[in-house]
CSV table of C-alpha atoms in Angstrom, one decimal:
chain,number,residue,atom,x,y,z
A,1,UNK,CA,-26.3,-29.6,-2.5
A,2,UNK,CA,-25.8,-27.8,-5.5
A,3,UNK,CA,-25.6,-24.5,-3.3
A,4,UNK,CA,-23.2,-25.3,-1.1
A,5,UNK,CA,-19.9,-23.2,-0.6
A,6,UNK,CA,-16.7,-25.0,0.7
A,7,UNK,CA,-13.2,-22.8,1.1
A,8,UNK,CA,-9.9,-23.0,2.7
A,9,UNK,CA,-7.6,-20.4,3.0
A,10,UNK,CA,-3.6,-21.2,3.9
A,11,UNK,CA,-1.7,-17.8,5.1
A,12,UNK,CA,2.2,-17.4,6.8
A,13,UNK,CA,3.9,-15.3,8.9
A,14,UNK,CA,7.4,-14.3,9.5
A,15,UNK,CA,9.5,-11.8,10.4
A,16,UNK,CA,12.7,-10.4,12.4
A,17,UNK,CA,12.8,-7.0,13.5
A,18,UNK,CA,16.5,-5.6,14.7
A,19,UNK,CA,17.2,-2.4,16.9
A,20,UNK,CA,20.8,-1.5,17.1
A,21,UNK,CA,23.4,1.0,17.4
A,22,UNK,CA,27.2,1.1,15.9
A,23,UNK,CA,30.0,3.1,16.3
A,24,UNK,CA,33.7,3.0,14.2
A,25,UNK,CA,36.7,5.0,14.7
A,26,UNK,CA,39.7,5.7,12.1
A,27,UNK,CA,43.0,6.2,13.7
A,28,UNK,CA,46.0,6.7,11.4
A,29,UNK,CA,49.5,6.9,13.6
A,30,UNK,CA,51.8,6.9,11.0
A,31,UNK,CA,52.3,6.5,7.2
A,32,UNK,CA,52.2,2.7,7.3
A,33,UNK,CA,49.4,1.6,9.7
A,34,UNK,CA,45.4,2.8,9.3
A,35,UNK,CA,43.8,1.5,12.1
A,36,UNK,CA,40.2,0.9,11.8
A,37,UNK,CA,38.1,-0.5,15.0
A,38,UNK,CA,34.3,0.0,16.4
A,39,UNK,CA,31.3,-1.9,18.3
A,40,UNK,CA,28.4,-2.6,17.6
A,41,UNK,CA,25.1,-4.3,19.4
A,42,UNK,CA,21.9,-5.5,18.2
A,43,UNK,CA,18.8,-6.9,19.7
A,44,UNK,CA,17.0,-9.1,17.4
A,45,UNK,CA,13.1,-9.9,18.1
A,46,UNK,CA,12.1,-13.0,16.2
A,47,UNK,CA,9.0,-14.2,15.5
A,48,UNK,CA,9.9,-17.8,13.3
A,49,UNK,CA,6.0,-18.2,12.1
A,50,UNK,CA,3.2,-19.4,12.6
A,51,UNK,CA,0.2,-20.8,10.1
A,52,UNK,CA,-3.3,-19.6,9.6
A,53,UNK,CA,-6.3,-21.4,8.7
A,54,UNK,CA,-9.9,-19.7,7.7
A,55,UNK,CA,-12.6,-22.5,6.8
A,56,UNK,CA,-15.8,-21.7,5.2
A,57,UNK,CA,-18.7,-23.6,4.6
A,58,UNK,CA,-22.2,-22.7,3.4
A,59,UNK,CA,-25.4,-24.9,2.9
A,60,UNK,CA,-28.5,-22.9,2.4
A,61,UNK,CA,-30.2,-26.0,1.7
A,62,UNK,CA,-29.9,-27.3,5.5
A,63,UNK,CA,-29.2,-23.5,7.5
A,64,UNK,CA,-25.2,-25.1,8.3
A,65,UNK,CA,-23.1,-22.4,8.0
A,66,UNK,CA,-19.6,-21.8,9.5
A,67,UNK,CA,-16.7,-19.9,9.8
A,68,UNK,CA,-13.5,-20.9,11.2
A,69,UNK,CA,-9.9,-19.3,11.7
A,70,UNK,CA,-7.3,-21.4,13.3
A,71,UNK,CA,-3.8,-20.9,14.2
A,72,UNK,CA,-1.6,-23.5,14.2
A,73,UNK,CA,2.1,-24.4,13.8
A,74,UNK,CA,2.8,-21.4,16.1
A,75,UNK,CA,6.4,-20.6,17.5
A,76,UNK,CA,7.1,-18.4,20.0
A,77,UNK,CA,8.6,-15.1,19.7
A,78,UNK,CA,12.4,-15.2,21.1
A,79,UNK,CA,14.9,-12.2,21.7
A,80,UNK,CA,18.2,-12.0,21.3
A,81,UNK,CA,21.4,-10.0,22.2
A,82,UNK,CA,24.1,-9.6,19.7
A,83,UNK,CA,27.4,-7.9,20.3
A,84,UNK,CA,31.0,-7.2,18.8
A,85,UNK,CA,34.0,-5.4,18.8
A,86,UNK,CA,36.1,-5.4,15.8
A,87,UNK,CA,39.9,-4.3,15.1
A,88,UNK,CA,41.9,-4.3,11.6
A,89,UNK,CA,45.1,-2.3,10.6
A,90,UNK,CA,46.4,-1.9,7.2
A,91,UNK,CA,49.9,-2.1,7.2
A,92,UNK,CA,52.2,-1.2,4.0
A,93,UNK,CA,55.4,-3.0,4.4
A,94,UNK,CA,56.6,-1.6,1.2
A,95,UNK,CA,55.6,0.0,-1.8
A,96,UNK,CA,54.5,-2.9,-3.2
A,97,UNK,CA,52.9,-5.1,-0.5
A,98,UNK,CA,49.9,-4.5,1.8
A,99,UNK,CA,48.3,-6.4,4.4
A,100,UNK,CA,44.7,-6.2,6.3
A,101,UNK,CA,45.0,-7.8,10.0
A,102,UNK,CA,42.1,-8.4,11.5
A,103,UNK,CA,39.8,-9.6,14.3
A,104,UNK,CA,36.1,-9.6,15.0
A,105,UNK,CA,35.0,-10.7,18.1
A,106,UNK,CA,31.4,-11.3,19.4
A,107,UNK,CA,29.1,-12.4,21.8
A,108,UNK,CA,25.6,-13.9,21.2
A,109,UNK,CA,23.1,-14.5,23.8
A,110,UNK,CA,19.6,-15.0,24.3
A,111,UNK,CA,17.3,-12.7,26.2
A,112,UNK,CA,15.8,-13.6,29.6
A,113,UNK,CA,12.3,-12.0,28.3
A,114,UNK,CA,12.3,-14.7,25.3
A,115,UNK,CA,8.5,-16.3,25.2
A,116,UNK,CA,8.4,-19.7,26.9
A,117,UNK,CA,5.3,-20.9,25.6
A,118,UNK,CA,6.6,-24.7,26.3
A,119,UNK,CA,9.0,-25.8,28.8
A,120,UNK,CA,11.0,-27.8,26.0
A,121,UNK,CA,11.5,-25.0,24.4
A,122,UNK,CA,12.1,-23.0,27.1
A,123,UNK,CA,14.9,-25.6,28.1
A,124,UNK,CA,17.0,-25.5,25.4
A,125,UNK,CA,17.6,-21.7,24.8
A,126,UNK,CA,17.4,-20.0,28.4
A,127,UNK,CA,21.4,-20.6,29.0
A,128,UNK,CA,22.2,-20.2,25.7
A,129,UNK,CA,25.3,-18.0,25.1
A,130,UNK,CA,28.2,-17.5,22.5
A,131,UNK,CA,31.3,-16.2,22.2
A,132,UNK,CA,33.2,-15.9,19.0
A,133,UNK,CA,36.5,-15.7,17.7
A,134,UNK,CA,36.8,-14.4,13.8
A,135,UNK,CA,40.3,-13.6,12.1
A,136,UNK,CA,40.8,-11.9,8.9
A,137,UNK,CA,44.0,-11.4,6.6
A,138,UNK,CA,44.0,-10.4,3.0
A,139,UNK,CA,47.3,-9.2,1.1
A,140,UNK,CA,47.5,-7.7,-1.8
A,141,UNK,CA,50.9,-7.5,-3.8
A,142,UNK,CA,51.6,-5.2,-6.9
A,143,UNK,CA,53.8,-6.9,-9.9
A,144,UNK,CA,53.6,-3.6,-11.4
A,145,UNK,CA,51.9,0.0,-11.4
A,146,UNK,CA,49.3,-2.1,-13.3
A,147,UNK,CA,48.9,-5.5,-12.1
A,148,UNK,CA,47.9,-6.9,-8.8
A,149,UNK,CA,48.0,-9.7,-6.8
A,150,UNK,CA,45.8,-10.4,-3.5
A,151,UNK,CA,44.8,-13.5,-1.1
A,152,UNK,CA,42.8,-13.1,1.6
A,153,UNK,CA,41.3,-15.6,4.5
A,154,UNK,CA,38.5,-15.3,6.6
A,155,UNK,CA,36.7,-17.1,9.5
A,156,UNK,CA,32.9,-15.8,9.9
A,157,UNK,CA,30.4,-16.5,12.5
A,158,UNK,CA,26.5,-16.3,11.8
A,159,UNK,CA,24.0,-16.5,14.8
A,160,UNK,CA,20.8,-16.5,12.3
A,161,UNK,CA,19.9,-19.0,10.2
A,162,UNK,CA,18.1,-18.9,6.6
A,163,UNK,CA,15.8,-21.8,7.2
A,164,UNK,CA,14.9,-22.4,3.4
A,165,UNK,CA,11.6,-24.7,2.0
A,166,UNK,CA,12.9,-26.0,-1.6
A,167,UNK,CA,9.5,-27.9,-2.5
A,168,UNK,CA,7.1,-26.5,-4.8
A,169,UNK,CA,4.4,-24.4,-3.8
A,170,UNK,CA,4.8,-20.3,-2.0
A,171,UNK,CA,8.3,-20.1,-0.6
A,172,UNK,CA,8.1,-20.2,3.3
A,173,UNK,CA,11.5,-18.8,4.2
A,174,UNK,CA,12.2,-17.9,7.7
A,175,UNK,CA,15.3,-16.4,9.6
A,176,UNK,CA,15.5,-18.1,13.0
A,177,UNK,CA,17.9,-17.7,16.0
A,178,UNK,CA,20.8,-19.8,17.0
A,179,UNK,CA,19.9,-22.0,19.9
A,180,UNK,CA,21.4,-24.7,21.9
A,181,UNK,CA,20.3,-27.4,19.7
A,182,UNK,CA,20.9,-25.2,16.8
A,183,UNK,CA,24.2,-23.5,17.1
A,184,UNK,CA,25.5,-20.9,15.4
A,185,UNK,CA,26.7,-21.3,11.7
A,186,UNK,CA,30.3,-21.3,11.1
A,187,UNK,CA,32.3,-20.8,8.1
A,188,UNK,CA,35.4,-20.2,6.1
A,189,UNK,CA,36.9,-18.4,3.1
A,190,UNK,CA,39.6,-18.1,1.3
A,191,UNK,CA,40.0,-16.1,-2.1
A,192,UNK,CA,42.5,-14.9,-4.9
A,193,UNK,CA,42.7,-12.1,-7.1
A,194,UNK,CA,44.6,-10.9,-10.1
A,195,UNK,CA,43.9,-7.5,-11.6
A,196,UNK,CA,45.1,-5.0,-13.9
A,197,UNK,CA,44.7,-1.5,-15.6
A,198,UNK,CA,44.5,-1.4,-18.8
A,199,UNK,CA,44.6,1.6,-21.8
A,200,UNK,CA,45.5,4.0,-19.5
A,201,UNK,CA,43.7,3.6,-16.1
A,202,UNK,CA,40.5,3.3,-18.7
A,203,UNK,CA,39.1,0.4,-17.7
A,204,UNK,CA,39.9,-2.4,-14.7
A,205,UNK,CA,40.2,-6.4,-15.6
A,206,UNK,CA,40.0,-8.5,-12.6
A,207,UNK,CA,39.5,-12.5,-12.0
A,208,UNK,CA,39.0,-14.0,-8.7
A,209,UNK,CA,38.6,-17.4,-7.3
A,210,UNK,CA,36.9,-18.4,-4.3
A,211,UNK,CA,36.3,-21.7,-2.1
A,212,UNK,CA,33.7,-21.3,1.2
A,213,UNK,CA,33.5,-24.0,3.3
A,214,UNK,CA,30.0,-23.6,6.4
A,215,UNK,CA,29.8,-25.6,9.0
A,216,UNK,CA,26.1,-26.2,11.4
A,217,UNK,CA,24.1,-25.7,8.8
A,218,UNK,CA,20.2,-26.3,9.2
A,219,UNK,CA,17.0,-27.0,6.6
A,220,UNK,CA,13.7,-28.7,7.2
A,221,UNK,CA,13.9,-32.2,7.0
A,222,UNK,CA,12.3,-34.4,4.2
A,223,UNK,CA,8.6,-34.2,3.6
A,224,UNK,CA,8.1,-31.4,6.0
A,225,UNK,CA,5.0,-28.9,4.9
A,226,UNK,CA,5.0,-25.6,6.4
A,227,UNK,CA,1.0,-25.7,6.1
A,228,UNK,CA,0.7,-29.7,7.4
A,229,UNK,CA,3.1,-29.7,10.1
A,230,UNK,CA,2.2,-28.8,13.6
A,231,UNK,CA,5.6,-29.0,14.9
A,232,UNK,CA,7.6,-26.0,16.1
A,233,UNK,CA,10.4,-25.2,13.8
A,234,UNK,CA,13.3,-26.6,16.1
A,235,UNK,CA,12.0,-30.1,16.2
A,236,UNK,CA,11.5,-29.9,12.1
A,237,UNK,CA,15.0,-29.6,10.9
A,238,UNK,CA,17.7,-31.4,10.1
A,239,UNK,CA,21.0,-29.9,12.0
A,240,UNK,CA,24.9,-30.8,11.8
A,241,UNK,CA,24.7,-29.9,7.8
A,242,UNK,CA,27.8,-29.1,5.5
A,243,UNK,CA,28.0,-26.7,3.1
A,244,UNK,CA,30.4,-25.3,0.6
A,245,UNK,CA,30.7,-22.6,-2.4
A,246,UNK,CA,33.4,-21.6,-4.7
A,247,UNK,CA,33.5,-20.3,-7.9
A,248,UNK,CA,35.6,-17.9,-10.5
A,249,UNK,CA,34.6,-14.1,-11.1
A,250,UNK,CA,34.9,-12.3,-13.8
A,251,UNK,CA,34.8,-8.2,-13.7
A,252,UNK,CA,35.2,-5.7,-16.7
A,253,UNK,CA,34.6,-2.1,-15.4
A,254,UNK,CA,35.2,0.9,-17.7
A,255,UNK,CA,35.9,3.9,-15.7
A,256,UNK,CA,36.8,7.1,-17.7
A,257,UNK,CA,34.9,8.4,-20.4
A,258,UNK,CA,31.1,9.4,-21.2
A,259,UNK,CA,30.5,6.2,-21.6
A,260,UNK,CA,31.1,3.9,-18.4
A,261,UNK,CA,29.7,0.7,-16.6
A,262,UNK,CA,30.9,-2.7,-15.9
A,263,UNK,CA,29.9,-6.3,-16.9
A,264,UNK,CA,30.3,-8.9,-14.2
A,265,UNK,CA,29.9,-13.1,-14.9
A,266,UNK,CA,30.1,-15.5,-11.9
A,267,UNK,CA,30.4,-19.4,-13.0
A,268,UNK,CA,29.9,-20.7,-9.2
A,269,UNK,CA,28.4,-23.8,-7.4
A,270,UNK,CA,27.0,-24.4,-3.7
A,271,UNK,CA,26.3,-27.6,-2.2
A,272,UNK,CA,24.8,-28.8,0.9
A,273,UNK,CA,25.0,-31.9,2.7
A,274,UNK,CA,22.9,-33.4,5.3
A,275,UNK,CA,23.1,-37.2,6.6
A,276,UNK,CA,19.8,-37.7,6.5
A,277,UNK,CA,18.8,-36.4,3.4
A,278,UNK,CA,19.4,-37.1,0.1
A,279,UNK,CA,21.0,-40.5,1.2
A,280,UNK,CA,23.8,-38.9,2.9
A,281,UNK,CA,25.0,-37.6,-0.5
A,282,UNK,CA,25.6,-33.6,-1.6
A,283,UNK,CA,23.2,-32.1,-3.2
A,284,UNK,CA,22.9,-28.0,-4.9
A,285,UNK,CA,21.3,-25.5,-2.2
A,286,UNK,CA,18.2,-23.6,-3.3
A,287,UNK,CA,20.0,-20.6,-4.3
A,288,UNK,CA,22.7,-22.7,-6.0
A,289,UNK,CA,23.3,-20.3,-9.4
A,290,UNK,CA,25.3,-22.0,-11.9
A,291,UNK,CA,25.4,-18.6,-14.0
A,292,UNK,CA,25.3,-15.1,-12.8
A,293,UNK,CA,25.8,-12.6,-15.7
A,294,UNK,CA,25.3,-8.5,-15.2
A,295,UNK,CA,25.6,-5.1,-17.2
A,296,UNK,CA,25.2,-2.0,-15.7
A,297,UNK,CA,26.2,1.0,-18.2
A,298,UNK,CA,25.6,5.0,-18.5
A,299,UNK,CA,26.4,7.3,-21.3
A,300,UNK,CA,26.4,11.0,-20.6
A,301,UNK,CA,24.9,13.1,-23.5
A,302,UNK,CA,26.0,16.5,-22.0
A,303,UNK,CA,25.7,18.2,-19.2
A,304,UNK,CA,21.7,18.1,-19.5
A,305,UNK,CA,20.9,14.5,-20.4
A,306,UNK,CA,22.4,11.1,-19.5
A,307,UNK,CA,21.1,7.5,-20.1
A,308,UNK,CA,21.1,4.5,-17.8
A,309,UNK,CA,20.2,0.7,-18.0
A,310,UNK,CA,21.7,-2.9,-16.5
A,311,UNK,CA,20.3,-6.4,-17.6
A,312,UNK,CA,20.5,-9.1,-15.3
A,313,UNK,CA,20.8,-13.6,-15.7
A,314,UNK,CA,20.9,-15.8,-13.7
A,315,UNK,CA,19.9,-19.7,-13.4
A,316,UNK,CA,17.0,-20.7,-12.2
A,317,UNK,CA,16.7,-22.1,-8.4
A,318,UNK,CA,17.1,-25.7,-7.7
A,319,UNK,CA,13.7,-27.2,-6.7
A,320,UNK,CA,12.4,-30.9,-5.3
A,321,UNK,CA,9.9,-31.8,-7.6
A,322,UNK,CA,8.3,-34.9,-8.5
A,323,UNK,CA,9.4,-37.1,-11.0
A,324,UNK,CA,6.5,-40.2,-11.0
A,325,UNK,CA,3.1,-40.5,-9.8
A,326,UNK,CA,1.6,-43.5,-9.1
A,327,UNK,CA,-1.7,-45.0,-7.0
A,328,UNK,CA,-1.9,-45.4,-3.2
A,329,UNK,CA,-4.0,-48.1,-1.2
A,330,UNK,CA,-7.4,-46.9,-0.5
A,331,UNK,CA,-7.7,-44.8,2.5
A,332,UNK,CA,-11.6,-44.2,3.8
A,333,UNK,CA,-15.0,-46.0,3.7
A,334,UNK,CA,-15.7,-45.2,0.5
A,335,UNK,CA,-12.5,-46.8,-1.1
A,336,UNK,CA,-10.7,-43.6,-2.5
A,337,UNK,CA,-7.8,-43.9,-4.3
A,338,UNK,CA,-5.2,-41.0,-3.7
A,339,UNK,CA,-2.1,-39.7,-6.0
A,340,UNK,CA,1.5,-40.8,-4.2
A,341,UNK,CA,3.7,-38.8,-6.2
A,342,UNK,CA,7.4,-39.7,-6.0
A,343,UNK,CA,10.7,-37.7,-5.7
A,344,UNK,CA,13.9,-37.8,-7.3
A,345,UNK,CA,17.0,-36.5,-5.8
A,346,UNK,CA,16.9,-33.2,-3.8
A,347,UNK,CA,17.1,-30.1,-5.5
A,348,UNK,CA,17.8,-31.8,-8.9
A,349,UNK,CA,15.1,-29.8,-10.8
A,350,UNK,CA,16.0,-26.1,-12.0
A,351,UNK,CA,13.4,-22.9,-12.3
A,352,UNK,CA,13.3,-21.2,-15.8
A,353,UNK,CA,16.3,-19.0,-15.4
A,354,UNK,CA,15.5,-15.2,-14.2
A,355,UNK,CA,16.7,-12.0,-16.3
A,356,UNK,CA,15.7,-8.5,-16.7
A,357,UNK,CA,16.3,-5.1,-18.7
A,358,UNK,CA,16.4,-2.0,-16.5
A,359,UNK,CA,16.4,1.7,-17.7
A,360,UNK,CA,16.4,5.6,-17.2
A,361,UNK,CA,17.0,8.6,-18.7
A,362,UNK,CA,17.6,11.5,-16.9
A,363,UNK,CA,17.6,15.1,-17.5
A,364,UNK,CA,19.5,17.6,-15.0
A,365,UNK,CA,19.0,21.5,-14.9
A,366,UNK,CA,21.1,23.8,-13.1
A,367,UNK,CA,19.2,27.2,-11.1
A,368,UNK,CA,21.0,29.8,-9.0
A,369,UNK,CA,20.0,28.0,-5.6
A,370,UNK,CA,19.2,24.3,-6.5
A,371,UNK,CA,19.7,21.6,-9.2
A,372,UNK,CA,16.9,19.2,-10.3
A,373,UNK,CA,16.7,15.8,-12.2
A,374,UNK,CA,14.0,14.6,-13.9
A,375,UNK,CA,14.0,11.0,-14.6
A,376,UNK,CA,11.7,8.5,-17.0
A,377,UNK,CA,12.8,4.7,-16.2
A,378,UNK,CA,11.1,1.5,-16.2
A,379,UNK,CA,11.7,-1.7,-15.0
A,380,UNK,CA,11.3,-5.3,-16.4
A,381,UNK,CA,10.9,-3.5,-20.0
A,382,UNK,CA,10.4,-6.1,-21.8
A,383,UNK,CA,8.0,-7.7,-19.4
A,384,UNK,CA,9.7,-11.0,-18.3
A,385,UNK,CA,7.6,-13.4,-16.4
A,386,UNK,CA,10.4,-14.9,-14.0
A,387,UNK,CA,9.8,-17.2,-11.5
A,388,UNK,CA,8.7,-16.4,-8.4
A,389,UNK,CA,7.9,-20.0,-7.2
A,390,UNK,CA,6.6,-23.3,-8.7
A,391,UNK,CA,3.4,-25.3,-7.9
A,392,UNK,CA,1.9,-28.6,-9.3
A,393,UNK,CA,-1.9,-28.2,-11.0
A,394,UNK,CA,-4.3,-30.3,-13.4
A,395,UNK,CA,-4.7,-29.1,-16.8
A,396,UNK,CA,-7.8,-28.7,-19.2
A,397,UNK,CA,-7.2,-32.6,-20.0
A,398,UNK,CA,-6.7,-33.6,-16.1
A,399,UNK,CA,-3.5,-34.2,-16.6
A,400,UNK,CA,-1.2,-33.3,-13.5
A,401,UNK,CA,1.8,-30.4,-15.2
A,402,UNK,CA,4.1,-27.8,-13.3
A,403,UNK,CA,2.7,-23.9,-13.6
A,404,UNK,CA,4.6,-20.9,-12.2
A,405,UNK,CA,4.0,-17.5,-10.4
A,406,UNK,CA,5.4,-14.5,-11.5
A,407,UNK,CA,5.7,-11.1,-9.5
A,408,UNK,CA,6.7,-7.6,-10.8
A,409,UNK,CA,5.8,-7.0,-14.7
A,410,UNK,CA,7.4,-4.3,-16.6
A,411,UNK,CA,7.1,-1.1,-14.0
A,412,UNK,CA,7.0,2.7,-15.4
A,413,UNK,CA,9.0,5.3,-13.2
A,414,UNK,CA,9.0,8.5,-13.2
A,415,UNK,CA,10.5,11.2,-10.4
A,416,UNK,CA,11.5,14.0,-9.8
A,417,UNK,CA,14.7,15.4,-7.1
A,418,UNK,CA,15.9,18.8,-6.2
A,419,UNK,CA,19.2,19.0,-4.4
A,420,UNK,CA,20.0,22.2,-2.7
């Protein structure tokens, strides 16, 4: 017994892959109107996942040996047509007001050659189809050759969904189609900005404000496990969800001199609400990020040499984790007790927060026929360990603690680019 080998391996599999074509046109008929219109279609082939098992088991000391690969949890692959047409003109009405009219309108389809592995599912997406209708207007007024005001609306249409897993354990994010049981998401913004020159044109000040409200929004519904779960990904969601962002931005750009960059800060919030989860109340979406804080800067030497690097923050990612533990009713012959562990409300634990230092230096040389840069850079320098995702483990002392997977240390760069 002492020889005997017993694994499982867990693997996932997503993906979208998109073929399309575009094509805009500029038409200018007089000083006060630039016309701006195009199409565009897409035809999205989506494959929502499916789950992988490999079991392996080896006895020497009775011959039994097996291996076994199993897929379950399998959806089936589904295509899609997605076309649109848009139109906007930017009208100056005088010198100190502009406007930006627009429209966008699309159509959204499924394909006839979509997999109908079950009838069920067959049902609810062969006449699926969906037209939309999606204005746009922003002004912008100037106070002064300096200071600007704008407000803009928009009405947006999204025929994929982010279908998002905010437990612990390996993220398991998947896009997935609009269907007939899962319509399209829906949603609307509306924004204002003030901004100004300052010192001479040097550098730009701006502060804008923004509420987002999303309508038919979709996420698994509680307790689902992409791993335990056998059920296709349509029957495992909760549907008819609210949503809503807003948040104040704050951007300093510097634009004229050796030295120039811009530092950006975002104080925002996004919520989500679903009636069957989280008792009906709101809670913060997964990518909910209380803080976003950037720096991107260069400083040019000379001619020869110039120096680049941006640091990055931003709070952590709100995660479902448990809060108690406690001791379930026996469940087999032999009177095993397992772990129930108990959650709090959704979302209401955060990630260590992510940040990063980024930088290059680059050295340019000039030749009759050609120009080169060489460039020295690394990323992550000082080797931050952010969070990829979160799982719960047993430490040295058996007791149960939270431990966390990080991706991408501190990466050396170096390149080199001729430009003719």
């Amino acid at each position: 017994a002492g020889n005997e080998e017993f694994n499982i391996d867990y693997g996932f599999l997503s993906g979208i892959e998109d073929l399309g074509v575009r094509i805009d046109f500029d038409y200018t008929p007089n000083p006060y109107h630039e016309v701006k219109y195009g199409t565009s279609y897409t035809y999205h082939n989506f494959f929502p996942g499916e789950v992988e098992n490999n079991s392996y088991f080896n006895s020497p000391d009775t011959n039994i040996n097996f291996n076994i690969d199993t897929v379950f949890n399998s959806s089936p692959k589904i295509n899609a047509h997605e076309l649109f047409f848009y139109f906007e003109d930017n009208v100056k009405i005088n010198n100190r007001l502009k406007a930006n009219l627009g429209i966008h309108i699309g159509y959204y389809s499924i394909a006839n050659n979509s997999s109908d592995i079950n009838s069920s599912f067959f049902d609810k997406i062969k006449n699926q189809n969906n037209y939309s209708f999606q204005p746009r207007l922003s002004l912008r007024y100037l106070l002064n050759e300096d200071l600007s005001l704008k407000a803009s609306y928009a009405k947006m249409q999204q025929n994929i969904h982010l279908l998002t897993n905010s437990s612990v354990g390996l993220p398991s994010d998947k896009w997935v189609p609009a269907i007939d049981s899962v319509p399209s998401q829906i949603s609307e913004q509306w924004a204002a900005n003030i901004s100004t020159e300052i010192y001479s044109g040097k550098y730009e000040l701006s502060l804008e404000g923004y509420y987002k409200k999303m309508y038919n929004l979709i996420t698994y519904k509680a307790g689902y496990s992409t791993l335990e779960s056998t059920d296709a990904w349509e029957d495992a969601i909760e549907t008819d969800g609210e949503g809503e962002s807003y948040g104040l931005e704050l951007f300093l750009q510097r634009k004229k001199g050796k030295t120039t960059g811009w530092i950006g800060y975002t104080l925002s919030w996004s919520n989500r609400k679903f009636d069957n989860l989280n008792f009906g109340e709101w809670y913060p979406y997964k990518y909910d990020r209380r803080h976003d804080f950037s720096f991107v800067g260069s400083h040019k030497f000379n001619d020869k040499w110039d120096f680049g690097a941006t640091w990055v923050y931003g709070t952590g990612n709100a995660i479902t984790f448990p809060q108690a533990v406690y001791l379930g009713m026996p469940n087999n012959y032999w009177n095993q007790v397992s772990i129930v562990e108990s959650y709090g409300n959704r979302n209401e634990t955060r990630m260590p927060a992510y940040h990063r230092l980024d930088f290059s230096i680059n050295k340019h040389k000039k030749y009759k026929r050609f120009t080169s840069t060489f460039t020295v850079g690394a990323y992550n320098i000082y080797n931050r360990k952010n969070p990829f995702f979160a799982y719960l483990d047993y430490d040295d002392n058996n007791n149960r603690v939270a431990k966390q997977v990080s991706l991408f240390p501190i990466i050396p760069a170096i390149s080199y680019r001729i430009k003719f």
